Amino acid sequence: MTGKILVLPGDGIGPEIVTEAEKVIQALIGRHGLKVEIEHGLIGGSAVDATGKPLPDETLEKARASNAVLLGAVGGPKWETIERTIRPERGLLAIRAGMGLYANLRPALLYDALAGASTLKPEVVADLDIMIVRELTGGIYFGEPRGIRNTANGHREGYNTLVYNETEIQRIAEMAFKVAQKRAGRVCSVDKANVLEATELWREVVTEVASGYPDVSLQHMYVDNAAMQLVRDPKQFDVIVTTNMFGDILSDLASMLTGSIGMLPSASINQSGQGLYEPIHGSAPDIAGQNKANPLATILSVAMLLRYSLNEETQARRVESAVQQVLTNGLRTADIYSKGTQIVSTAEMGDAVITALNEC
Ligand code: IPM
Ligand code: MG
């Protein structure tokens, strides 16, 4: 089967890191028999500049016709003050909603070679391997009504709605249990059921779904406690399943356990197996265009794309081993640099991964 990949570089460092990831895909096509077609499209601020919209209709149509989308990052100071409904981040939310990408998988994996890069003690994070399963198309990110209004007494009031229906909770819970079956078999569901009714239902439904997975253990945790436990003893976790907003926050927290947010990929998957793959870091406008950014999270997103949307497990492992090899060889971009290692540019890092890939 020839897969179709839509590449959306986006803004800031997006184009630079995506260029390296595309080089990796081309190397797999040229040297390892991967069969895919690549197309390009616009999203985010660069799409606003070109078309007036953060997600042009053409991009969504192309995305829906692809097996997978590879995205760089969106946003930047240039677009922070434009009208709220056309800000770059809205483009990202619109493509998640438009493709029905309800399940966001965010691994926090510590590479041996980077154990020293974490701000936590090495023994706390050694061998860390957590998978956060974040609900991505519901909750307070999408709930209506929402907005900023004027109240009767002349003050402004901002409001959002946290809403989850049973079906949304069921399907993300199913995903988490399935993921756990292929890992250590433990799910921790994170909520705020002591205060928020929407997550009281979350807890109930996750518990119901658990009965269909007797081989997986289920634990519930309040989000405040989960944040504390992630820093205190992160290795207690295997799979964490949580709401859209809690997952947003906890995944940034978990990424730092591994030393750099520049290392972590993510997959956002819909019910037909299509996916959008992106690094979890943002567009880093402060270093954009300087050939400094770490392309490894995007390259590792290619590995997830191969695994989850193209069913190319061997190719996925090849990419992951190549990244591992490059780190073992001591190459580092600035964000993961430590004494005794060699600092390289974005492009040099990409080239090193390709060299390692061709040796695998
Ligand atoms: C993420 C980002 C996005 C989110 C922003 C850019 C809308 O922080 O993917 O984690 O909040 O989901
Ligand atoms: Mg985030």
Short mmCIF file of C-alpha atoms and ligand atoms in Angstrom, two decimals:
data_model
loop_
_atom_site.label_atom_id
_atom_site.label_comp_id
_atom_site.label_asym_id
_atom_site.label_seq_id
_atom_site.Cartn_x
_atom_site.Cartn_y
_atom_site.Cartn_z
CA MET A 1 0.00 0.00 0.00
CA THR A 2 1.23 3.50 -0.81
CA GLY A 3 0.44 5.77 2.12
CA LYS A 4 -0.32 9.45 1.77
CA ILE A 5 1.29 11.93 4.13
CA LEU A 6 0.31 15.56 4.32
CA VAL A 7 3.12 17.72 5.67
CA LEU A 8 2.17 20.98 7.43
CA PRO A 9 5.31 22.87 8.48
CA GLY A 10 3.43 25.73 10.21
CA ASP A 11 5.25 28.57 11.96
CA GLY A 12 8.41 29.46 13.89
CA ILE A 13 10.81 26.52 14.01
CA GLY A 14 8.13 24.34 12.32
CA PRO A 15 9.60 24.53 8.80
CA GLU A 16 13.17 23.75 9.99
CA ILE A 17 12.30 20.72 12.06
CA VAL A 18 9.86 19.38 9.49
CA THR A 19 12.55 19.62 6.80
CA GLU A 20 14.71 17.22 8.84
CA ALA A 21 11.79 14.86 9.41
CA GLU A 22 11.04 14.84 5.69
CA LYS A 23 14.67 14.00 4.97
CA VAL A 24 14.20 10.97 7.21
CA ILE A 25 11.06 9.92 5.29
CA GLN A 26 12.93 10.36 1.99
CA ALA A 27 15.78 8.19 3.31
CA LEU A 28 13.29 5.46 4.21
CA ILE A 29 11.80 5.69 0.73
CA GLY A 30 15.21 5.63 -0.96
CA ARG A 31 17.04 3.07 1.13
CA HIS A 32 14.46 1.01 2.98
CA GLY A 33 11.60 0.53 0.52
CA LEU A 34 8.98 2.68 2.25
CA LYS A 35 6.14 3.57 -0.10
CA VAL A 36 4.53 6.92 0.61
CA GLU A 37 3.50 10.04 -1.25
CA ILE A 38 4.10 13.41 0.33
CA GLU A 39 2.02 16.57 -0.12
CA HIS A 40 2.34 19.95 1.57
CA GLY A 41 -0.16 22.39 3.01
CA LEU A 42 -0.63 25.51 5.10
CA ILE A 43 -1.68 25.82 8.73
CA GLY A 44 -1.35 28.37 11.54
CA GLY A 45 0.00 31.89 11.20
CA SER A 46 1.56 31.26 7.81
CA ALA A 47 -1.87 30.14 6.58
CA VAL A 48 -3.46 33.28 8.05
CA ASP A 49 -0.93 35.39 6.17
CA ALA A 50 -1.53 33.57 2.90
CA THR A 51 -5.31 32.94 3.05
CA GLY A 52 -6.78 34.80 6.04
CA LYS A 53 -7.60 31.53 7.81
CA PRO A 54 -5.52 29.42 10.23
CA LEU A 55 -6.94 26.23 8.67
CA PRO A 56 -7.74 26.76 4.98
CA ASP A 57 -10.50 24.44 3.62
CA GLU A 58 -7.99 23.00 1.17
CA THR A 59 -5.72 21.89 4.03
CA LEU A 60 -8.56 20.11 5.85
CA GLU A 61 -9.67 18.41 2.62
CA LYS A 62 -6.14 17.21 1.90
CA ALA A 63 -5.76 16.06 5.52
CA ARG A 64 -8.95 14.03 5.35
CA ALA A 65 -7.72 12.39 2.14
CA SER A 66 -4.39 11.39 3.73
CA ASN A 67 -3.43 8.50 5.97
CA ALA A 68 -1.47 10.82 8.17
CA VAL A 69 -0.52 14.42 8.75
CA LEU A 70 2.92 15.49 9.94
CA LEU A 71 2.85 18.89 11.60
CA GLY A 72 5.63 21.19 12.82
CA ALA A 73 4.22 23.83 15.15
CA VAL A 74 1.91 26.83 14.99
CA GLY A 75 1.83 30.32 16.49
CA GLY A 76 4.10 33.24 17.26
CA PRO A 77 4.10 36.82 18.54
CA LYS A 78 3.18 38.15 15.10
CA TRP A 79 -0.33 36.67 15.41
CA GLU A 80 -0.95 37.06 19.14
CA THR A 81 -3.00 40.21 18.78
CA ILE A 82 -5.11 39.32 15.73
CA GLU A 83 -8.79 38.53 16.11
CA ARG A 84 -9.23 35.57 18.45
CA THR A 85 -11.15 33.34 16.03
CA ILE A 86 -8.35 33.32 13.45
CA ARG A 87 -5.35 32.88 15.74
CA PRO A 88 -2.93 30.12 14.67
CA GLU A 89 -3.86 27.86 17.64
CA ARG A 90 -7.43 27.80 16.34
CA GLY A 91 -6.10 26.13 13.20
CA LEU A 92 -4.67 23.32 15.29
CA LEU A 93 -7.89 22.91 17.27
CA ALA A 94 -9.89 22.98 14.01
CA ILE A 95 -7.84 20.23 12.35
CA ARG A 96 -8.13 18.08 15.52
CA ALA A 97 -11.91 18.57 15.48
CA GLY A 98 -12.24 18.37 11.68
CA MET A 99 -10.46 15.01 11.50
CA GLY A 100 -12.08 13.70 14.71
CA LEU A 101 -8.69 13.13 16.36
CA TYR A 102 -10.02 12.24 19.79
CA ALA A 103 -7.05 10.30 21.16
CA ASN A 104 -3.77 12.04 21.80
CA LEU A 105 -0.87 9.77 22.76
CA ARG A 106 2.03 11.56 24.42
CA PRO A 107 4.89 9.30 25.50
CA ALA A 108 7.37 10.58 28.08
CA LEU A 109 10.36 8.36 27.58
CA LEU A 110 13.79 8.92 29.04
CA TYR A 111 16.70 8.03 26.78
CA ASP A 112 19.58 6.57 28.79
CA ALA A 113 22.01 8.96 27.18
CA LEU A 114 19.96 11.92 28.42
CA ALA A 115 19.50 10.88 32.07
CA GLY A 116 21.70 13.81 33.14
CA ALA A 117 19.55 16.35 31.26
CA SER A 118 16.58 16.01 33.63
CA THR A 119 16.33 18.47 36.51
CA LEU A 120 15.26 15.53 38.71
CA LYS A 121 17.73 13.14 40.31
CA PRO A 122 18.84 10.42 37.87
CA GLU A 123 17.51 7.62 40.13
CA VAL A 124 14.03 9.21 40.12
CA VAL A 125 13.83 9.27 36.32
CA ALA A 126 16.08 6.41 35.12
CA ASP A 127 14.15 4.13 32.71
CA LEU A 128 11.10 6.37 32.86
CA ASP A 129 8.44 5.31 30.34
CA ILE A 130 5.00 6.89 30.72
CA MET A 131 2.27 7.18 28.11
CA ILE A 132 -0.23 10.00 28.56
CA VAL A 133 -3.50 9.38 26.73
CA ARG A 134 -5.14 12.78 26.46
CA GLU A 135 -8.73 13.27 25.28
CA LEU A 136 -8.38 15.78 22.45
CA THR A 137 -11.68 16.81 20.88
CA GLY A 138 -13.88 17.49 23.90
CA GLY A 139 -13.90 18.99 27.36
CA ILE A 140 -13.37 22.64 28.16
CA TYR A 141 -11.41 23.23 24.94
CA PHE A 142 -14.54 22.78 22.85
CA GLY A 143 -17.48 23.14 25.27
CA GLU A 144 -20.21 25.68 24.52
CA PRO A 145 -21.17 28.27 25.55
CA ARG A 146 -17.86 30.10 25.65
CA GLY A 147 -16.76 33.68 25.23
CA ILE A 148 -16.21 37.03 26.87
CA ARG A 149 -19.35 39.06 27.60
CA ASN A 150 -20.43 42.24 29.33
CA THR A 151 -22.48 41.72 32.46
CA ALA A 152 -25.41 43.86 33.61
CA ASN A 153 -23.18 45.76 36.03
CA GLY A 154 -20.84 46.76 33.23
CA HIS A 155 -18.01 44.34 34.02
CA ARG A 156 -16.54 41.92 31.51
CA GLU A 157 -16.86 38.20 32.21
CA GLY A 158 -15.02 35.32 30.56
CA TYR A 159 -16.65 31.87 30.51
CA ASN A 160 -16.03 28.35 29.23
CA THR A 161 -17.88 25.07 29.60
CA LEU A 162 -16.44 21.76 30.75
CA VAL A 163 -18.64 19.06 29.24
CA TYR A 164 -18.06 15.36 28.54
CA ASN A 165 -20.61 12.87 27.32
CA GLU A 166 -20.45 9.14 27.95
CA THR A 167 -19.40 8.23 24.43
CA GLU A 168 -16.44 10.59 24.50
CA ILE A 169 -15.26 9.14 27.81
CA GLN A 170 -15.83 5.54 26.73
CA ARG A 171 -13.77 5.75 23.56
CA ILE A 172 -10.77 7.45 25.18
CA ALA A 173 -10.89 4.96 28.06
CA GLU A 174 -10.96 2.06 25.56
CA MET A 175 -7.90 3.53 23.87
CA ALA A 176 -6.06 3.84 27.20
CA PHE A 177 -6.80 0.23 28.18
CA LYS A 178 -5.72 -1.06 24.75
CA VAL A 179 -2.48 0.92 24.97
CA ALA A 180 -1.88 -0.43 28.50
CA GLN A 181 -2.35 -4.02 27.29
CA LYS A 182 0.69 -3.55 25.07
CA ARG A 183 2.69 -1.99 27.92
CA ALA A 184 2.88 -2.69 31.66
CA GLY A 185 -0.90 -3.15 32.01
CA ARG A 186 -1.62 -0.26 34.39
CA VAL A 187 -3.97 2.69 33.80
CA CYS A 188 -4.21 5.71 36.07
CA SER A 189 -7.24 7.86 35.27
CA VAL A 190 -6.78 11.48 36.30
CA ASP A 191 -9.77 13.69 37.13
CA LYS A 192 -11.10 16.24 39.60
CA ALA A 193 -14.14 14.22 40.61
CA ASN A 194 -14.21 15.76 44.09
CA VAL A 195 -15.19 19.13 42.59
CA LEU A 196 -16.25 18.83 38.93
CA GLU A 197 -19.37 16.83 37.95
CA ALA A 198 -18.13 16.34 34.40
CA THR A 199 -15.18 14.41 35.79
CA GLU A 200 -17.34 12.59 38.33
CA LEU A 201 -19.01 11.05 35.28
CA TRP A 202 -15.54 10.55 33.77
CA ARG A 203 -14.56 8.42 36.78
CA GLU A 204 -17.77 6.37 36.61
CA VAL A 205 -17.48 5.64 32.90
CA VAL A 206 -13.77 4.79 33.02
CA THR A 207 -14.57 2.32 35.83
CA GLU A 208 -17.31 0.73 33.68
CA VAL A 209 -14.98 0.39 30.69
CA ALA A 210 -12.32 -1.20 32.93
CA SER A 211 -14.53 -4.25 33.49
CA GLY A 212 -13.91 -5.22 29.86
CA TYR A 213 -10.14 -5.28 30.49
CA PRO A 214 -9.54 -7.62 33.44
CA ASP A 215 -5.86 -7.87 32.49
CA VAL A 216 -5.32 -4.14 33.09
CA SER A 217 -5.31 -2.55 36.53
CA LEU A 218 -7.11 0.76 37.07
CA GLN A 219 -6.40 3.46 39.60
CA HIS A 220 -8.01 6.91 39.91
CA MET A 221 -6.17 10.04 40.97
CA TYR A 222 -7.12 13.69 41.40
CA VAL A 223 -5.23 15.95 39.07
CA ASP A 224 -3.54 17.99 41.81
CA ASN A 225 -2.20 14.83 43.40
CA ALA A 226 -1.17 13.47 39.97
CA ALA A 227 0.92 16.60 39.34
CA MET A 228 2.65 16.07 42.67
CA GLN A 229 3.15 12.32 42.15
CA LEU A 230 4.64 12.90 38.69
CA VAL A 231 7.45 14.89 40.24
CA ARG A 232 7.76 12.83 43.43
CA ASP A 233 7.82 9.35 41.94
CA PRO A 234 7.09 9.36 38.20
CA LYS A 235 7.95 5.69 37.70
CA GLN A 236 4.76 4.63 39.51
CA PHE A 237 2.89 5.47 36.26
CA ASP A 238 2.42 3.38 33.13
CA VAL A 239 -0.55 4.84 31.20
CA ILE A 240 -2.28 8.03 32.35
CA VAL A 241 -5.67 8.76 30.79
CA THR A 242 -7.15 12.20 31.28
CA THR A 243 -9.21 15.08 29.96
CA ASN A 244 -8.16 17.53 27.29
CA MET A 245 -7.01 20.32 29.61
CA PHE A 246 -5.48 18.16 32.35
CA GLY A 247 -3.64 16.23 29.62
CA ASP A 248 -2.30 19.45 28.15
CA ILE A 249 -0.83 20.47 31.49
CA LEU A 250 0.40 17.08 32.69
CA SER A 251 2.08 16.27 29.39
CA ASP A 252 4.23 19.40 29.58
CA LEU A 253 5.10 18.44 33.14
CA ALA A 254 5.93 14.86 32.15
CA SER A 255 8.06 16.03 29.25
CA MET A 256 10.39 17.87 31.60
CA LEU A 257 11.02 14.68 33.57
CA THR A 258 12.82 13.50 30.46
CA GLY A 259 15.10 16.51 30.26
CA SER A 260 13.79 18.26 27.21
CA ILE A 261 10.45 19.01 25.68
CA GLY A 262 12.42 18.98 22.42
CA MET A 263 12.54 15.18 22.49
CA LEU A 264 8.87 14.24 22.72
CA PRO A 265 6.62 13.27 19.83
CA SER A 266 2.85 12.83 19.86
CA ALA A 267 0.14 11.06 17.91
CA SER A 268 -3.48 12.18 17.60
CA ILE A 269 -5.65 9.44 16.21
CA ASN A 270 -9.24 9.12 14.97
CA GLN A 271 -11.59 6.18 14.73
CA SER A 272 -10.44 5.20 11.24
CA GLY A 273 -6.75 5.13 12.15
CA GLN A 274 -5.86 8.41 10.48
CA GLY A 275 -3.54 10.47 12.58
CA LEU A 276 -1.83 13.77 13.05
CA TYR A 277 1.73 13.57 14.33
CA GLU A 278 3.56 16.48 15.88
CA PRO A 279 6.21 17.31 18.45
CA ILE A 280 4.63 18.39 21.72
CA HIS A 281 6.75 21.55 21.90
CA GLY A 282 5.62 24.78 20.33
CA SER A 283 6.92 27.02 17.56
CA ALA A 284 9.76 28.54 19.66
CA PRO A 285 9.77 31.91 17.84
CA ASP A 286 12.82 33.04 19.86
CA ILE A 287 15.09 30.58 18.03
CA ALA A 288 13.22 30.30 14.71
CA GLY A 289 15.35 30.46 11.58
CA GLN A 290 18.61 29.97 13.49
CA ASN A 291 19.22 26.29 12.71
CA LYS A 292 19.34 25.59 16.46
CA ALA A 293 16.07 23.80 17.17
CA ASN A 294 15.97 20.14 18.12
CA PRO A 295 14.39 18.15 15.26
CA LEU A 296 14.27 14.87 17.21
CA ALA A 297 10.70 15.22 18.53
CA THR A 298 9.50 15.68 14.95
CA ILE A 299 11.64 12.80 13.70
CA LEU A 300 10.24 10.62 16.51
CA SER A 301 6.76 11.78 15.43
CA VAL A 302 7.54 10.22 12.05
CA ALA A 303 8.20 6.95 13.91
CA MET A 304 4.78 7.19 15.59
CA LEU A 305 3.20 7.98 12.20
CA LEU A 306 4.75 4.88 10.67
CA ARG A 307 3.58 2.75 13.58
CA TYR A 308 0.04 3.98 14.12
CA SER A 309 -1.21 5.17 10.72
CA LEU A 310 0.86 3.18 8.21
CA ASN A 311 1.31 -0.04 10.18
CA GLU A 312 5.06 0.03 9.43
CA GLU A 313 6.42 -1.17 12.76
CA THR A 314 9.82 -2.16 11.36
CA GLN A 315 10.37 1.25 9.80
CA ALA A 316 9.21 2.93 13.03
CA ARG A 317 11.77 0.99 15.06
CA ARG A 318 14.44 1.82 12.52
CA VAL A 319 13.85 5.54 13.08
CA GLU A 320 13.78 5.15 16.87
CA SER A 321 17.03 3.16 16.86
CA ALA A 322 18.70 5.75 14.65
CA VAL A 323 17.74 8.51 17.12
CA GLN A 324 19.01 6.41 20.00
CA GLN A 325 22.28 5.83 18.14
CA VAL A 326 22.86 9.52 17.49
CA LEU A 327 22.32 10.32 21.16
CA THR A 328 24.65 7.52 22.19
CA ASN A 329 27.23 8.98 19.80
CA GLY A 330 27.08 12.15 21.89
CA LEU A 331 25.44 14.55 19.43
CA ARG A 332 23.20 17.19 21.03
CA THR A 333 21.26 20.24 19.96
CA ALA A 334 21.54 23.18 22.37
CA ASP A 335 18.43 22.28 24.41
CA ILE A 336 19.85 18.90 25.47
CA TYR A 337 23.52 19.85 25.58
CA SER A 338 25.58 18.79 28.58
CA LYS A 339 29.30 18.87 29.24
CA GLY A 340 31.27 16.30 27.28
CA THR A 341 28.79 16.08 24.40
CA GLN A 342 28.99 17.67 20.97
CA ILE A 343 26.67 20.50 20.04
CA VAL A 344 25.16 20.34 16.53
CA SER A 345 22.69 22.34 14.46
CA THR A 346 19.19 21.31 13.43
CA ALA A 347 20.37 20.20 9.99
CA GLU A 348 23.44 18.40 11.34
CA MET A 349 21.23 16.47 13.75
CA GLY A 350 18.93 15.48 10.88
CA ASP A 351 21.90 14.37 8.79
CA ALA A 352 23.29 12.34 11.68
CA VAL A 353 19.97 10.51 12.07
CA ILE A 354 20.00 9.67 8.36
CA THR A 355 23.55 8.37 8.55
CA ALA A 356 22.55 6.20 11.52
CA LEU A 357 19.45 5.06 9.66
CA ASN A 358 21.45 3.91 6.69
CA GLU A 359 23.65 1.85 8.99
CA CYS A 360 20.67 0.10 10.65
C1 IPM B 1 -0.60 21.31 22.84
C2 IPM B 1 -0.67 22.82 22.74
C3 IPM B 1 -2.03 23.20 22.20
C4 IPM B 1 -3.07 22.71 23.19
C5 IPM B 1 -2.20 24.68 21.88
C6 IPM B 1 -1.14 25.20 20.95
C7 IPM B 1 -3.58 24.98 21.34
O1 IPM B 1 -0.38 23.39 23.98
O2 IPM B 1 -0.78 20.64 21.81
O3 IPM B 1 -0.37 20.82 23.93
O4 IPM B 1 -3.35 23.39 24.18
O5 IPM B 1 -3.63 21.64 22.96
MG MG B 2 0.26 22.00 25.47
#
